[in-house]
């Protein structure tokens, strides 16, 4: 048939006198050979005014028996009369591969397919050329080995992808310490500290350092106030650093260990003693015990006392865990590098202390001159010290007891300021009356069964309205657990559901802020309804509490973990520290 077609074509060309048309063997000259890399170079040399269709240029291997095509590299084609073509002679590079069992010489049939046209308007039929080629299989790539290399490459890529997967904020901070420059790390953690200075964990230290500075008495210079403030902050930083290193190396939460009732009672007593000394009942001196050292004015004694107060304040007053602190602890725990981790913690603590230094200097610089105002300032800070003592007791006593103590303190101070007297300074008497009225409301609230400092008189409202208010501000319902066994039991019962685990402690300020600010938000509560809510109460810091925290890598509360439907922890979604309603809602929506 092919000969008949060629004969007809020749006849047509002759009859038309069309010497301008070329015969197929003149228009196309195919060739195939091996190069030095044991690749087949297949080319089609085309005559002038001849072009090839790009999609018709194909190759195949027949009777390979273990030898096959691995890759075909074609030249770039161009657009011509709405078709992709080769206007110049194209060369195709064909790379072969073999099965691992083959070795030595092998004969294969290589076929080159092509079709082209003449610019004069004649298109040739599809053509092909077959070649018998001798292949040295020892020089070909092994298909099985190549597959193994490909699999390894895929695994390597997957590992890189895993490394780039989203991680929790604390883990990201830990990675920053591992890979960053030491000066960048220290500056970063200094910045973290400045941000943490605005959290509830540090707020209680403001009246403490102010009271300590004021307790030094009259005639305190700005220089001395600055020096005392520096000592307080350095002692606080040393405490955080030591506690952090121990927690990172041994997984032991030193701060939690100091939240036992006898420690809280003892430290509250220190503030009560400081308060009464400010009221003028007595003057603390250096020879007395720890309390005396805190307020003594002897040579060097003041510094020693302030240092002790700063050290203990860091461990007892502000035992909060935030993402930067947790990140440093994770780094120490993973690498054992207590030096760099400790330096990061120390830098963070200094950042937290910078605002405290400003407060301490201000307390000394703006101290009134001796007289009535000095007595009022001392009394005010005495009340502040008593307030801190009551605030600490909130961790270990019932809410109505602390509310009663606040009420008594407020009523007494209001009377002292002149709430029941006539005349006097307008601003002072206004403050006194407001404090007296609010404290009286607190007392009435205690007697009426209320435990809300914000709504002490809510028991006066009609029952239906009161019920609606309680429903509106009610916390989401959590399943309380204290050990691994209890948690495993709850997880087993709720397999297939989304789970949120909140690590909580009564002595954790940020934990209470989460409950009173974030968890009561209507939008947050609606979203949290999609989860099984579990509260891990580690207030007692018992052995079971420690084991539970250690299992999930929690260095202290607050920490919120999320479990997938197959009961696996979503590490990248872990929350450390306080998070506001809007941010927390966004986080829940991302799960």
JSON list of N, CA and C in Angstrom, two decimals, residues 52-55 74-79 83-87:
[
{"chain": "A", "resi": 52, "resn": "UNK", "atom": "N", "xyz": [8.19, 19.85, 10.83]},
{"chain": "A", "resi": 52, "resn": "UNK", "atom": "CA", "xyz": [7.65, 18.65, 11.48]},
{"chain": "A", "resi": 52, "resn": "UNK", "atom": "C", "xyz": [6.62, 19.05, 12.54]},
{"chain": "A", "resi": 53, "resn": "UNK", "atom": "N", "xyz": [5.57, 18.23, 12.68]},
{"chain": "A", "resi": 53, "resn": "UNK", "atom": "CA", "xyz": [4.60, 18.43, 13.76]},
{"chain": "A", "resi": 53, "resn": "UNK", "atom": "C", "xyz": [5.21, 17.95, 15.08]},
{"chain": "A", "resi": 54, "resn": "UNK", "atom": "N", "xyz": [5.15, 18.80, 16.10]},
{"chain": "A", "resi": 54, "resn": "UNK", "atom": "CA", "xyz": [5.77, 18.46, 17.39]},
{"chain": "A", "resi": 54, "resn": "UNK", "atom": "C", "xyz": [5.09, 17.27, 18.05]},
{"chain": "A", "resi": 55, "resn": "UNK", "atom": "N", "xyz": [3.77, 17.19, 17.95]},
{"chain": "A", "resi": 55, "resn": "UNK", "atom": "CA", "xyz": [3.06, 16.09, 18.63]},
{"chain": "A", "resi": 55, "resn": "UNK", "atom": "C", "xyz": [3.18, 14.76, 17.90]},
{"chain": "A", "resi": 74, "resn": "UNK", "atom": "N", "xyz": [12.80, 16.50, 24.56]},
{"chain": "A", "resi": 74, "resn": "UNK", "atom": "CA", "xyz": [12.55, 17.06, 23.24]},
{"chain": "A", "resi": 74, "resn": "UNK", "atom": "C", "xyz": [12.95, 18.52, 23.19]},
{"chain": "A", "resi": 75, "resn": "UNK", "atom": "N", "xyz": [13.31, 19.03, 22.00]},
{"chain": "A", "resi": 75, "resn": "UNK", "atom": "CA", "xyz": [13.61, 20.46, 21.88]},
{"chain": "A", "resi": 75, "resn": "UNK", "atom": "C", "xyz": [12.32, 21.27, 21.92]},
{"chain": "A", "resi": 76, "resn": "UNK", "atom": "N", "xyz": [12.46, 22.59, 22.07]},
{"chain": "A", "resi": 76, "resn": "UNK", "atom": "CA", "xyz": [11.30, 23.46, 22.16]},
{"chain": "A", "resi": 76, "resn": "UNK", "atom": "C", "xyz": [10.72, 23.70, 20.77]},
{"chain": "A", "resi": 77, "resn": "UNK", "atom": "N", "xyz": [9.40, 23.60, 20.65]},
{"chain": "A", "resi": 77, "resn": "UNK", "atom": "CA", "xyz": [8.72, 23.81, 19.38]},
{"chain": "A", "resi": 77, "resn": "UNK", "atom": "C", "xyz": [8.22, 25.25, 19.28]},
{"chain": "A", "resi": 78, "resn": "UNK", "atom": "N", "xyz": [7.76, 25.63, 18.06]},
{"chain": "A", "resi": 78, "resn": "UNK", "atom": "CA", "xyz": [7.23, 26.98, 17.84]},
{"chain": "A", "resi": 78, "resn": "UNK", "atom": "C", "xyz": [5.86, 26.87, 17.19]},
{"chain": "A", "resi": 79, "resn": "UNK", "atom": "N", "xyz": [5.10, 27.99, 17.27]},
{"chain": "A", "resi": 79, "resn": "UNK", "atom": "CA", "xyz": [3.76, 27.99, 16.69]},
{"chain": "A", "resi": 79, "resn": "UNK", "atom": "C", "xyz": [3.84, 28.43, 15.23]},
{"chain": "A", "resi": 83, "resn": "UNK", "atom": "N", "xyz": [-0.33, 25.61, 14.63]},
{"chain": "A", "resi": 83, "resn": "UNK", "atom": "CA", "xyz": [0.16, 24.30, 15.05]},
{"chain": "A", "resi": 83, "resn": "UNK", "atom": "C", "xyz": [1.55, 24.46, 15.67]},
{"chain": "A", "resi": 84, "resn": "UNK", "atom": "N", "xyz": [1.89, 23.56, 16.64]},
{"chain": "A", "resi": 84, "resn": "UNK", "atom": "CA", "xyz": [3.22, 23.55, 17.23]},
{"chain": "A", "resi": 84, "resn": "UNK", "atom": "C", "xyz": [4.11, 22.66, 16.38]},
{"chain": "A", "resi": 85, "resn": "UNK", "atom": "N", "xyz": [5.18, 23.26, 15.85]},
{"chain": "A", "resi": 85, "resn": "UNK", "atom": "CA", "xyz": [6.01, 22.54, 14.88]},
{"chain": "A", "resi": 85, "resn": "UNK", "atom": "C", "xyz": [7.49, 22.78, 15.15]},
{"chain": "A", "resi": 86, "resn": "UNK", "atom": "N", "xyz": [8.33, 22.02, 14.43]},
{"chain": "A", "resi": 86, "resn": "UNK", "atom": "CA", "xyz": [9.78, 22.24, 14.42]},
{"chain": "A", "resi": 86, "resn": "UNK", "atom": "C", "xyz": [10.14, 22.76, 13.04]},
{"chain": "A", "resi": 87, "resn": "UNK", "atom": "N", "xyz": [10.67, 23.97, 12.97]},
{"chain": "A", "resi": 87, "resn": "UNK", "atom": "CA", "xyz": [11.09, 24.55, 11.69]},
{"chain": "A", "resi": 87, "resn": "UNK", "atom": "C", "xyz": [12.55, 24.20, 11.40]}
]
